[in-house]
Coordinates of C-alpha atoms in Angstrom, one line a residue:
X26 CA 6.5 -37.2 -12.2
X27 CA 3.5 -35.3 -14.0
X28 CA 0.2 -36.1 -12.9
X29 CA -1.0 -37.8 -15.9
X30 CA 1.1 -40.3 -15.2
X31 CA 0.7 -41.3 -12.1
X32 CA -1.6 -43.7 -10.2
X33 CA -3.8 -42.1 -7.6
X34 CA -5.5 -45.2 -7.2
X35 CA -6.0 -45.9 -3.3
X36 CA -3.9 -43.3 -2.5
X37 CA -4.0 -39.7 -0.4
X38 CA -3.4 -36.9 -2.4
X39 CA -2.8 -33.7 -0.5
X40 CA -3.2 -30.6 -3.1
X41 CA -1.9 -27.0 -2.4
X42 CA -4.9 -24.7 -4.2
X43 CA -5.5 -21.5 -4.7
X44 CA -8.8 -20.6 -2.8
X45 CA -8.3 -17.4 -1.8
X46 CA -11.6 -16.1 -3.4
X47 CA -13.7 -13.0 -3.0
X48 CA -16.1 -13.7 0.0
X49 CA -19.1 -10.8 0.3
X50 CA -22.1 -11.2 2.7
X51 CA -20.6 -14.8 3.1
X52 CA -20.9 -15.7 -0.2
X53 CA -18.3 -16.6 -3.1
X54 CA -18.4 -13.5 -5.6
X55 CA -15.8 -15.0 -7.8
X56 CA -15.5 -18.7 -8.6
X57 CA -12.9 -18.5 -10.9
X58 CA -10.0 -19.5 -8.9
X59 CA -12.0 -23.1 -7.5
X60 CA -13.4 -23.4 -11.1
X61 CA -9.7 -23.3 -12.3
X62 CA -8.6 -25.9 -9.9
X63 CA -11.7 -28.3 -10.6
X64 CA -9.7 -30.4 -13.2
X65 CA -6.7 -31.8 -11.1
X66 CA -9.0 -32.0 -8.3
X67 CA -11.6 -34.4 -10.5
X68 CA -8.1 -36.0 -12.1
X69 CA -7.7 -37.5 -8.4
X70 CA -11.0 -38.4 -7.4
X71 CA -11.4 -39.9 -10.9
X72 CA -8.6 -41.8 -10.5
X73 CA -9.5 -43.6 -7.6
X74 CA -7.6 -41.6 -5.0
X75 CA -8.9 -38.8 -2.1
X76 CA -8.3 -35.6 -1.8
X77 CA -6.8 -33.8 0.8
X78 CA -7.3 -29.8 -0.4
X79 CA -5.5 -27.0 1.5
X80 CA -5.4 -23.2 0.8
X81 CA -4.7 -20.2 2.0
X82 CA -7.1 -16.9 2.2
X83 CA -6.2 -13.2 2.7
X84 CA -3.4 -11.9 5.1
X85 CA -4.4 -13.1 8.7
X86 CA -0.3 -12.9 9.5
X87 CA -0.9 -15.9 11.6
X88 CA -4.0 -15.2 13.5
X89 CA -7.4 -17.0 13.6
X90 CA -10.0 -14.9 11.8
X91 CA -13.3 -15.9 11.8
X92 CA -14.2 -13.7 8.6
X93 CA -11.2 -15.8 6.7
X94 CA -12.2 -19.3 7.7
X95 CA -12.2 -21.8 4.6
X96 CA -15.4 -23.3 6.2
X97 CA -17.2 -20.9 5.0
X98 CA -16.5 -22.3 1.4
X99 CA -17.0 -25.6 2.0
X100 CA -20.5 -26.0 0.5
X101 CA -19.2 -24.0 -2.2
X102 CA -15.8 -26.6 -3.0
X103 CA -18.4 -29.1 -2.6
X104 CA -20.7 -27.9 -5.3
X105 CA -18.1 -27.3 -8.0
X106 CA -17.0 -30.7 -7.3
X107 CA -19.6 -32.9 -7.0
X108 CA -18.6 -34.8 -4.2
X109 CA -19.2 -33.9 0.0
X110 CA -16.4 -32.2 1.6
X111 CA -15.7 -32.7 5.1
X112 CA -13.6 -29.6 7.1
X113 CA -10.7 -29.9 9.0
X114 CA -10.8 -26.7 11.3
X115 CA -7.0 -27.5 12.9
X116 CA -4.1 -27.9 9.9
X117 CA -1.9 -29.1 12.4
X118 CA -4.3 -32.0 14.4
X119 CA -6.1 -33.3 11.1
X120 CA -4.4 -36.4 11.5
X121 CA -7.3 -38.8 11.8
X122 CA -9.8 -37.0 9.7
X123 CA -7.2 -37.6 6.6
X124 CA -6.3 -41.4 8.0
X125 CA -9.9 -41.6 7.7
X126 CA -10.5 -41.1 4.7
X127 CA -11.5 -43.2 1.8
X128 CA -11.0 -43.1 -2.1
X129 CA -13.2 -41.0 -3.2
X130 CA -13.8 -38.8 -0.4
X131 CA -12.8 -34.9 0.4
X132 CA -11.1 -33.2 3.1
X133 CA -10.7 -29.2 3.1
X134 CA -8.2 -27.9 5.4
X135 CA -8.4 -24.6 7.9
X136 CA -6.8 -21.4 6.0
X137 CA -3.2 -22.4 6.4
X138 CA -2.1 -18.9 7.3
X139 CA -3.9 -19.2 10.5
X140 CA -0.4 -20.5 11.3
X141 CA 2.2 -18.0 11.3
X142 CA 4.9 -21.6 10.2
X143 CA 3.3 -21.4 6.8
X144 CA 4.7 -18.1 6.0
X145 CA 7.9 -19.0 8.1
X146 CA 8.2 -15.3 9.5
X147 CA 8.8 -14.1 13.0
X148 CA 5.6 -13.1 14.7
X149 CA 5.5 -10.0 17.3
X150 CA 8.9 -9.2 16.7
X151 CA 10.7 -6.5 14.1
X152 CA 13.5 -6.8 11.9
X153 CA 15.2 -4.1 13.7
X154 CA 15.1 -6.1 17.2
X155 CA 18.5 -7.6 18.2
X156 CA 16.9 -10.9 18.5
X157 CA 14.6 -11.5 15.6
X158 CA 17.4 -13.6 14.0
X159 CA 17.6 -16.0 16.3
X160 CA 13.9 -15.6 15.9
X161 CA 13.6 -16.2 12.3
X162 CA 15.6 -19.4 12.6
X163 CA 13.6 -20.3 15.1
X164 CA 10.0 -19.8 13.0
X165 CA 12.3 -21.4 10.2
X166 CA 12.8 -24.7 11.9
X167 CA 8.9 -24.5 13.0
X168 CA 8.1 -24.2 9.3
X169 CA 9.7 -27.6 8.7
X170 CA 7.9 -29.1 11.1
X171 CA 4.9 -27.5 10.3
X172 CA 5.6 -28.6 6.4
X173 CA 6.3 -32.3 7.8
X174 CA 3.1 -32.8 9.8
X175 CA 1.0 -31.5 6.9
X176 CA 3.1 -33.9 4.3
X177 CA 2.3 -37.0 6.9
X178 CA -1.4 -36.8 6.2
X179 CA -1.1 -38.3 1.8
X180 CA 0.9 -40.7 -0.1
X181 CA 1.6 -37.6 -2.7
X182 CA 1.9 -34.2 -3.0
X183 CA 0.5 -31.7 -5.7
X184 CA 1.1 -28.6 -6.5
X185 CA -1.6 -26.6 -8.1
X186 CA -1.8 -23.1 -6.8
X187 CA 0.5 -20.9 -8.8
X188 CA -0.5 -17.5 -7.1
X189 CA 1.8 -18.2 -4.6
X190 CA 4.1 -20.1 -6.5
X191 CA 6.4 -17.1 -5.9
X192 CA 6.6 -17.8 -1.9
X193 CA 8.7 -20.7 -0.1
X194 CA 6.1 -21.2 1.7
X195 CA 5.5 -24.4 4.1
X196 CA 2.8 -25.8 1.9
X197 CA 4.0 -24.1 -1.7
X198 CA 7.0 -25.6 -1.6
X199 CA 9.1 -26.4 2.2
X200 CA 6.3 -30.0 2.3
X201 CA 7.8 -31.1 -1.2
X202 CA 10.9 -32.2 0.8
X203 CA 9.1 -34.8 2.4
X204 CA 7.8 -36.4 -0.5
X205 CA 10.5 -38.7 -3.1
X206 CA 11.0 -37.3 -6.4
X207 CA 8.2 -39.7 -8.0
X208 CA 5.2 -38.5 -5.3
X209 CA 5.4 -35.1 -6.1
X210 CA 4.2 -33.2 -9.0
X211 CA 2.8 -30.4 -10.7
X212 CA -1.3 -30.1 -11.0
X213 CA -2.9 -29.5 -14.4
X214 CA -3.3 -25.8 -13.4
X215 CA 0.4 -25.2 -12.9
X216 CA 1.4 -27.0 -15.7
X217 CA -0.7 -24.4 -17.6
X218 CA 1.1 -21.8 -16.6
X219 CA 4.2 -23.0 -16.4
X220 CA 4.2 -23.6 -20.3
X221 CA 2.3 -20.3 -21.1
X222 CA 5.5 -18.3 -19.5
X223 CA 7.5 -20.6 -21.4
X224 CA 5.7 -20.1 -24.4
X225 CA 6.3 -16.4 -24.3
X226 CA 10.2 -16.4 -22.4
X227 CA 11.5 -19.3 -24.4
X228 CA 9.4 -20.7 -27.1
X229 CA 9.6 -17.5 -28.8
X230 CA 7.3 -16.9 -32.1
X231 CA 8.2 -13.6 -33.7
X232 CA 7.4 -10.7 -33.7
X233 CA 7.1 -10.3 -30.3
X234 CA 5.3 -7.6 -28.7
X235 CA 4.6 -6.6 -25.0
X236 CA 2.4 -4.4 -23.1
X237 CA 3.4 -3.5 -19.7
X238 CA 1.3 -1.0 -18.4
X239 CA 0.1 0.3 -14.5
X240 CA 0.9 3.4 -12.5
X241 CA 4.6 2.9 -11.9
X242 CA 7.5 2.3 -13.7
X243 CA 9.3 1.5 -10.5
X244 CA 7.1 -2.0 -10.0
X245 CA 7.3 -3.0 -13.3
X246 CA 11.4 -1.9 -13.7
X247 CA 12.9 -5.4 -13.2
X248 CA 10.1 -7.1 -16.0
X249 CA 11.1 -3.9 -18.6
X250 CA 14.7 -5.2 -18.2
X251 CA 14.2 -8.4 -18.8
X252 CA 11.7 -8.0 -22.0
X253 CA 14.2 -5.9 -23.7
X254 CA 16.6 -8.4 -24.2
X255 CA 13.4 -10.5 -25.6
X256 CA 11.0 -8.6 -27.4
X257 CA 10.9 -6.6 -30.8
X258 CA 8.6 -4.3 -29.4
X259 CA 7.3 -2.9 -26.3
X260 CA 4.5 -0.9 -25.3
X261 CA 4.3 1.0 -22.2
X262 CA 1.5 2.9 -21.0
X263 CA -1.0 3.4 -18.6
X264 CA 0.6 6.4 -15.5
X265 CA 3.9 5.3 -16.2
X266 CA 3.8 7.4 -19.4
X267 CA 4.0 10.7 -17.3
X268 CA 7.3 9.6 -16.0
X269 CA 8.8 9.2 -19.4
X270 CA 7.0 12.3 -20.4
X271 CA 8.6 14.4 -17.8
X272 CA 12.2 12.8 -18.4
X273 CA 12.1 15.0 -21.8
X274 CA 10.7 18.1 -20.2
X275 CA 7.1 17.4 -21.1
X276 CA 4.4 19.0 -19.4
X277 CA 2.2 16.3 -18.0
X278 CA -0.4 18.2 -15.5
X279 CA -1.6 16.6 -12.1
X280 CA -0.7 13.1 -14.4
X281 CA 1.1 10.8 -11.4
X282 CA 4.8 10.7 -12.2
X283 CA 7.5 9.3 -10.1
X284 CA 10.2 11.9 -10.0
X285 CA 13.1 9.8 -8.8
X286 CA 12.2 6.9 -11.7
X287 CA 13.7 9.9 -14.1
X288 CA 16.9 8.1 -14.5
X289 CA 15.2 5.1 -14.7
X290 CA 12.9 6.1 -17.6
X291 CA 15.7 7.7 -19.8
X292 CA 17.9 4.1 -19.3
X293 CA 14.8 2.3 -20.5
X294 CA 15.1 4.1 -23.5
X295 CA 18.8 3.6 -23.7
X296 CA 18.6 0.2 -23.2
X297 CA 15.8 -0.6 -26.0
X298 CA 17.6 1.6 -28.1
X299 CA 20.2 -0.8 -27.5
X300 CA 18.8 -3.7 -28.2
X301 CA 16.9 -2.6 -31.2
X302 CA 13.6 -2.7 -29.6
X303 CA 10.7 -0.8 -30.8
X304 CA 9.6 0.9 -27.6
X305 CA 6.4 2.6 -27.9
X306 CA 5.0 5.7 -26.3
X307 CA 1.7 7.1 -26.2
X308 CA 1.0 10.4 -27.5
X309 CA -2.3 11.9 -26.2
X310 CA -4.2 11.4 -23.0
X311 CA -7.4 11.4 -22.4
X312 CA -7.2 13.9 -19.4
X313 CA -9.9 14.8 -16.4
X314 CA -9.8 18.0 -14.3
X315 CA -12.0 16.0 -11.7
X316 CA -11.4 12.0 -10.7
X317 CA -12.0 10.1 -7.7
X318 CA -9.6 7.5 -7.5
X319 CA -11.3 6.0 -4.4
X320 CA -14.4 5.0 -6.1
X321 CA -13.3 5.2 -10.2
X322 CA -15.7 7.8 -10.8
X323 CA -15.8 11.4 -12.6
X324 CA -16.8 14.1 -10.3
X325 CA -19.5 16.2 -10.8
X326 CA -19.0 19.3 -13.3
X327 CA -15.7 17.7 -14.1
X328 CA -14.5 18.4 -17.5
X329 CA -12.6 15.9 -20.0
X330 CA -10.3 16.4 -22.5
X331 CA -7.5 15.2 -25.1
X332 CA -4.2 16.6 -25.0
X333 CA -0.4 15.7 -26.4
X334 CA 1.0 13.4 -23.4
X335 CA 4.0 15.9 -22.9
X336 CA 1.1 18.9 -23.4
X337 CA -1.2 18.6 -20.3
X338 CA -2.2 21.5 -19.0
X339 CA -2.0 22.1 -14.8
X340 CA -5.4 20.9 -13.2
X341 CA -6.1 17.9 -15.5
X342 CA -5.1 14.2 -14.7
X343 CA -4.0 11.6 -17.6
X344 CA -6.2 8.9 -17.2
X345 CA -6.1 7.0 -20.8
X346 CA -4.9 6.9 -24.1
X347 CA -6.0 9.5 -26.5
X348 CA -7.4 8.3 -30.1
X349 CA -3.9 8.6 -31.5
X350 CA -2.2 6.7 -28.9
X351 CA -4.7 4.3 -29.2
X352 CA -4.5 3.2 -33.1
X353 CA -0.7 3.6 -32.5
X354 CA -0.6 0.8 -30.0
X355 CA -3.4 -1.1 -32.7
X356 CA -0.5 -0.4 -35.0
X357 CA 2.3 -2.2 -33.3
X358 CA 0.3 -5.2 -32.0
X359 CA -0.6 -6.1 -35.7
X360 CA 1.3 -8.9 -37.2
X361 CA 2.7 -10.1 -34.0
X362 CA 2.7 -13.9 -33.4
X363 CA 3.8 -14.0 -29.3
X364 CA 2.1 -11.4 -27.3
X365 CA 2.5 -10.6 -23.7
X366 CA 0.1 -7.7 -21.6
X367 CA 0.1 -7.0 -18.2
X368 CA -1.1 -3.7 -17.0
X369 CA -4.0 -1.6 -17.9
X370 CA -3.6 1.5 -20.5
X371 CA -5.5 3.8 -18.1
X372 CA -8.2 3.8 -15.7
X373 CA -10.6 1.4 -16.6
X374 CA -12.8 0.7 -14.1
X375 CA -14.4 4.0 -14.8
X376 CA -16.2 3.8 -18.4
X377 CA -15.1 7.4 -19.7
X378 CA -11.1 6.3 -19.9
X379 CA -11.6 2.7 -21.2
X380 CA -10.8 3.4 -24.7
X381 CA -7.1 2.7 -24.4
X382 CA -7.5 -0.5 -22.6
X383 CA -10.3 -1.8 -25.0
X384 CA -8.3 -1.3 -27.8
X385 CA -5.5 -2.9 -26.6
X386 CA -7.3 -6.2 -25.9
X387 CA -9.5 -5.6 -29.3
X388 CA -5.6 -5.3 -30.8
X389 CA -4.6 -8.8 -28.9
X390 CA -7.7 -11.1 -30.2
X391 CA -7.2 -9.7 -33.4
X392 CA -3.4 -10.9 -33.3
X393 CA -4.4 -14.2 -31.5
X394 CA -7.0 -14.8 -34.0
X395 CA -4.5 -14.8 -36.3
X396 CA -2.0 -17.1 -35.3
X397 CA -0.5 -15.2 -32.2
X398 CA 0.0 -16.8 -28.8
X399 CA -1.1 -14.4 -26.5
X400 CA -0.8 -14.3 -22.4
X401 CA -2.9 -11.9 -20.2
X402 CA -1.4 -11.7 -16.5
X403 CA -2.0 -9.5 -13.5
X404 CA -5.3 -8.8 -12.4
X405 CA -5.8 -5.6 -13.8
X406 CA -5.2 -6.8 -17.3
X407 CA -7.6 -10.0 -16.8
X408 CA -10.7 -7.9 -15.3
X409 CA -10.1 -5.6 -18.8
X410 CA -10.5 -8.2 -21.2
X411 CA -13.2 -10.3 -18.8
X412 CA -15.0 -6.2 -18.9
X413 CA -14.3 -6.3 -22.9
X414 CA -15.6 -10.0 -23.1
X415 CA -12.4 -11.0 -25.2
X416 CA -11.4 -13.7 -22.1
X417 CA -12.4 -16.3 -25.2
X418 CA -10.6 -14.3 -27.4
X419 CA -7.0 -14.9 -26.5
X420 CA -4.6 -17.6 -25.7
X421 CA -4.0 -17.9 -21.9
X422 CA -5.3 -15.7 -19.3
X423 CA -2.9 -16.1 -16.4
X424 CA -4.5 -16.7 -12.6
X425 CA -1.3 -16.1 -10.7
X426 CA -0.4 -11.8 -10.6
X427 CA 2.7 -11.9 -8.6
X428 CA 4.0 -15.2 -9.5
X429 CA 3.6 -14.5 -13.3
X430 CA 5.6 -11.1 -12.7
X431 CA 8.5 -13.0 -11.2
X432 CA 8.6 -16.0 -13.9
X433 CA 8.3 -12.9 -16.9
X434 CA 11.2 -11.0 -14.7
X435 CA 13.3 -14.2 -14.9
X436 CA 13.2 -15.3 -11.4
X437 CA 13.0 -18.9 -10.0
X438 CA 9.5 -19.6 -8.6
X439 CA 10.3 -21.9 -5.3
X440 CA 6.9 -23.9 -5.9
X441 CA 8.0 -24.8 -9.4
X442 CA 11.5 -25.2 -8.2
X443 CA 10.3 -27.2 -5.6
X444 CA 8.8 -29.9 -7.8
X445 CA 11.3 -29.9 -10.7
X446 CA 14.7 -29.5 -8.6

């Protein structure tokens, strides 16, 4: 069933969101998450149904915190949508607030991982215990009921929160089972995303060219793997470059390197080689003798400097990508027609190592404005070209960072899996 076709008319609707926003002072700092949920939400009201909205927010593990309560979002949810939204402050015992309810009208329920049966994990109790088996399958059968009690409240079930797609989860994906094949479906939001992986795993238009960059190669290893049996070319940058650097006996400085991804690295390069995939290196840095990476910042009398990526002299940090590196990644981003970036060229929340980032995105609406389909994922990536003001500028800009790593690594996401069989 998609949710375009079905008929919400007099029916309860109960919708898995992402609403796990940035709270400061008690007040939303970040909309974009409920803004990107607004359309499926309206879909149902519109369609003569009531909602029934449920979320998660931060990592309680279980426990009631009062500085992670959805109620304190509530006026917020009931803004952006127009319509009054009542509060259930008990997932499990909202069974007559949502019986209650009337087309048209708004529930929001409690943060679901107040309840340690939404994350279906053993609380109080480690791995290493002789008894947290019988434990987990214990919390496992609690999750079910859990997932059962929150399924009895609606006629259907939607699934709109693809940031935690990625977990089998009682409300991502464990709930589906209660619902028939024809009263559960995918919300507009997670159809989005769904196609935009597809448009850049399987509905390939070619060239195609990604950017994985970050800190370490060793959390972006199992994504590498997977592009180069995809792509034409790959850039990688951002700290990772140090660790290829120092796999040929470069000299990379204070640059952060992981010394056991050596191996790693060099197969990467094999492997493209392989393939016949372009991989792409940086190489110059734009280098620092003095950064805070606690608050982004240059300290004082710090110096900067450019020098050959495999060139850095001790006492100086890589932090972006020189001028060369820089029209080099420009270089191999022209002319493609699918483009894929996750990860950050260098340091960008501090102004002075921006460059590489900048002209990365710069690169990508150039490509997208001429014909590419481009996808931005991971939160890094989408605060540099929301910083750049090129979020208009390209294709799709992913909401889920996790999730989007697993599809692009070529895993099964349980709350699509969930939904589609």
């Amino acid at each position: 069933m998609t949710i375009d076709k079905f008929n919400f008319a007099g029916k309860k609707a109960i919708v898995r969101v992402d609403f796990n926003v940035p709270i400061q002072d008690g007040k939303i700092t970040d909309m974009t998450r409920i803004n990107g949920a607004l359309p499926t939400l309206k879909l149902i009201l519109d369609g003569g149904g009531s909602l029934i909205i449920m979320s998660h927010m931060g990592k309680p593990k279980g426990k009631v915190k009062k500085e992670l309560s959805l109620g304190q979002i509530v006026d917020a949810v009931s803004g952006a949508l127009g319509a009054p939204v009542k509060f259930a402050p008990d997932c499990a015992k909202a069974q007559e607030a949502a019986a209650a309810l009337k087309p048209g009208e708004v529930l929001l329920l409690e943060n679901l991982r107040f309840y340690p049966e939404e994350e279906g994990k053993p609380v109080g109790i480690e791995k290493d215990d002789p008894a947290y088996e019988d434990a987990k399958k214990a919390m496992k059968a609690s999750q079910k009921e859990f997932a059962k009690t929150l399924a009895s409240y609606a006629d259907c079930y939607v699934m709109d929160a693809f940031g935690t797609a990625h977990r089998k989860h009682a409300s991502t994906a464990v709930i589906a089972d209660y619902f028939d094949a024809d009263h559960k479906m995918l919300g507009l939001l997670m159809e989005k995303e769904v196609q935009a992986v597809d448009n850049v795993l399987s509905n390939i238009k070619r060239p195609f060219v990604a950017i994985m960059g970050g800190s370490k190669v060793s959390t972006k290893i199992g994504i590498i793997e997977n592009l180069l049996g995809k792509v034409d070319k790959l850039i990688l940058c951002g700290g990772m470059t140090y660790t290829f650097s120092k796999a040929h006996d470069g000299k990379i400085g204070n640059s952060i390197v992981e010394l056991d991804k050596i191996d790693v690295a060099l197969g990467v390069e094999e492997m493209a080689k392989k393939n016949g995939v372009e991989l792409v290196l940086g190489e110059d840095s734009v280098c620092c003798t003095g950064y805070d990476f606690s608050t982004f910042s240059v300290k004082e009398g710090a110096k900067i400097k450019v020098f050959p990526s495999n060139a850095i002299e001790d006492g100086w940090d890589g932090l972006d990508a020189g001028p060369v590196s820089r029209e080099k990644f420009a270089k191999a981003i022209e002319g493609a027609k699918t483009i894929l970036w996750n990860g950050p060229a260098g340091c960008f929340e501090c102004e002075e190592f921006t460059a590489g980032s900048r002209a990365i995105g710069e690169a990508i609406a150039k490509a997208t404005k001429e014909g590419a389909f481009s996808l931005i994922g991971g939160g890094d990536s989408v605060a540099c070209v929301n910083k750049f003001g090129l979020a208009d500028q390209v294709s799709y800009i992913s909401t889920g960072g996790g999730a989007l790593l697993e599809a692009i690594e070529g895993k099964v996401l349980p709350g699509v899996a969930a939904i589609k069989g």
